[in-house]
Short mmCIF file of C-alpha atoms in Angstrom, two decimals:
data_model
loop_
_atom_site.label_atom_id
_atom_site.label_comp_id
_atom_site.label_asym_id
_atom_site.label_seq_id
_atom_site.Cartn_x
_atom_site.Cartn_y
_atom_site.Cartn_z
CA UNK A 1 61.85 22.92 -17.17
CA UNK A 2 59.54 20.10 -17.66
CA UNK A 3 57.95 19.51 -14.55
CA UNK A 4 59.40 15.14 -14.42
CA UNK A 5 62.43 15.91 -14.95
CA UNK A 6 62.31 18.86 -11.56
CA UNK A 7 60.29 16.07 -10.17
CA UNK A 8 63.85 13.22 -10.95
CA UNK A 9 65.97 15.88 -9.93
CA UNK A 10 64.09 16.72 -6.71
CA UNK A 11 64.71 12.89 -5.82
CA UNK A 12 67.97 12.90 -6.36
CA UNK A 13 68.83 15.65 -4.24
CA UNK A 14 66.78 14.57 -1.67
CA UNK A 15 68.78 11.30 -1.92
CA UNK A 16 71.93 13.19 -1.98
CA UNK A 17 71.18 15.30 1.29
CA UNK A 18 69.97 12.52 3.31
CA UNK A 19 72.89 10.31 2.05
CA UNK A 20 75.36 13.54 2.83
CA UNK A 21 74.29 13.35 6.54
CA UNK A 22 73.94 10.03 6.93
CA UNK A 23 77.75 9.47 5.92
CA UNK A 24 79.48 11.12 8.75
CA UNK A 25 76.72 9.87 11.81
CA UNK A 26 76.29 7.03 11.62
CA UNK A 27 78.97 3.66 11.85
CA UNK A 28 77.45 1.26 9.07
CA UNK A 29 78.74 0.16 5.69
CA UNK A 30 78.38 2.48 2.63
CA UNK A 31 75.93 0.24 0.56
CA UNK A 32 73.91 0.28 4.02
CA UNK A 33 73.91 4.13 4.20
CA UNK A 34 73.34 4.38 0.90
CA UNK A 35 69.84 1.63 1.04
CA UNK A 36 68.93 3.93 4.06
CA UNK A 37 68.87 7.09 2.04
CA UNK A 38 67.35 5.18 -1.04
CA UNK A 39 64.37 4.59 1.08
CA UNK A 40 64.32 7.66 3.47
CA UNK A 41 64.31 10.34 0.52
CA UNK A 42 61.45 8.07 -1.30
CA UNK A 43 59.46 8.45 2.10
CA UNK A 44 60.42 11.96 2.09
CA UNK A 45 59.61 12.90 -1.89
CA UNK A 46 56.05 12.00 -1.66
CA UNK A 47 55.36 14.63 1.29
CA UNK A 48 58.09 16.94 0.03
CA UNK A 49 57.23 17.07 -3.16
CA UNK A 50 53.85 16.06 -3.68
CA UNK A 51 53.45 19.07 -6.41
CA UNK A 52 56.24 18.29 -9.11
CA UNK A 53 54.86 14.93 -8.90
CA UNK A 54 51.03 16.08 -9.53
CA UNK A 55 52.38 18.09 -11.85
CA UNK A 56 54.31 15.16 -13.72
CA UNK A 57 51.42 13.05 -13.42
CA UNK A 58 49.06 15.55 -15.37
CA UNK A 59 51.62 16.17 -17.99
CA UNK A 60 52.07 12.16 -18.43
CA UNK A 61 47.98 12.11 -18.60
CA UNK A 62 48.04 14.54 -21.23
CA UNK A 63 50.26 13.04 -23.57
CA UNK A 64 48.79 9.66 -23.05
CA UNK A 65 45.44 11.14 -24.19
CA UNK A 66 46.85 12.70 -26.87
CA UNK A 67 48.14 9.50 -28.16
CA UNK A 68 45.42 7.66 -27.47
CA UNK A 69 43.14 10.35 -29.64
CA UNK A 70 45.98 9.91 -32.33
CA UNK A 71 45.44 6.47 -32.26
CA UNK A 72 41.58 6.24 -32.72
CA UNK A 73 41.94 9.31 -35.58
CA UNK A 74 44.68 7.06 -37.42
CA UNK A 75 42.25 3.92 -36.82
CA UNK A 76 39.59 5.77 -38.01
CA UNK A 77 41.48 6.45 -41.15
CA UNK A 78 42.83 2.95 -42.17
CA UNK A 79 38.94 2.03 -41.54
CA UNK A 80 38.02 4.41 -44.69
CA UNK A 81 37.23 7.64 -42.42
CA UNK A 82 38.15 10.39 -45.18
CA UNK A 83 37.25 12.78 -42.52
CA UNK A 84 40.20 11.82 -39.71
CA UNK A 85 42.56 11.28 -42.69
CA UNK A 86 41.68 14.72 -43.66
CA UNK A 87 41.98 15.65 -39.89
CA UNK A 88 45.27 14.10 -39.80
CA UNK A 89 47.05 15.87 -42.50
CA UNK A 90 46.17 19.05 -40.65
CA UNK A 91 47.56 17.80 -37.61
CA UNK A 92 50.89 16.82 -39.14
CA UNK A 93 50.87 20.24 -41.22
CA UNK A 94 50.39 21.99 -37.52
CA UNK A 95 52.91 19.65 -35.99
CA UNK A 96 55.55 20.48 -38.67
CA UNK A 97 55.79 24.64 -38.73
CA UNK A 98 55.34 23.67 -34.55
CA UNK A 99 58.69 22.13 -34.96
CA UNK A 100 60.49 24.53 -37.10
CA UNK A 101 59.45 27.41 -34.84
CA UNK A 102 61.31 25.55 -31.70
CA UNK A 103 64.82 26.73 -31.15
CA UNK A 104 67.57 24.24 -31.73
CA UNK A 105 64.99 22.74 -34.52
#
């Protein structure tokens, strides 16, 4: 599983627990229990789960930098670079027989 989405569903159920308990204790309105929780399991997801979110993070860096490298090689190319267009048919050749290898593809 890709480590945002355990990361969105680790916030959720945090939200859900503290939500849960707060239903039953406590003598406010629901929209007031549930603002409570909103802000209780954000407090509690960055110590409790620190790790899906560093993990997130890098995975978020590394596509960034991927596209940003994409972007340069296809600027490159529009500029006249035969050597990133060159580079680029590779990449989509590699990208392609990636994709049909994927299940569900």
């Amino acid at each position: 599983m890709k480590p945002a989405v355990k990361y969105a569903l680790g916030r959720l159920g945090l939200f859900l627990v503290v939500f849960a308990v707060l239903i039953p204790t406590t003598p406010l309105n629901i929209l007031v229990k549930a603002m409570v929780a909103l802000v209780a399991a954000s407090g509690l997801s960055l110590i409790l789960l620190r790790g899906w979110r560093d993990q997130s993070a890098e995975q978020f860096g590394e596509i960034a930098a991927r596209r940003s490298a994409e972007r340069e090689r296809l600027r490159s190319a529009l500029a006249g670079d035969e050597d990133a267009a060159v580079e680029g048919d590779r990449v989509t050749a590699a990208d392609i027989v990636e994709h049909a290898k994927r299940p569900g593809a």
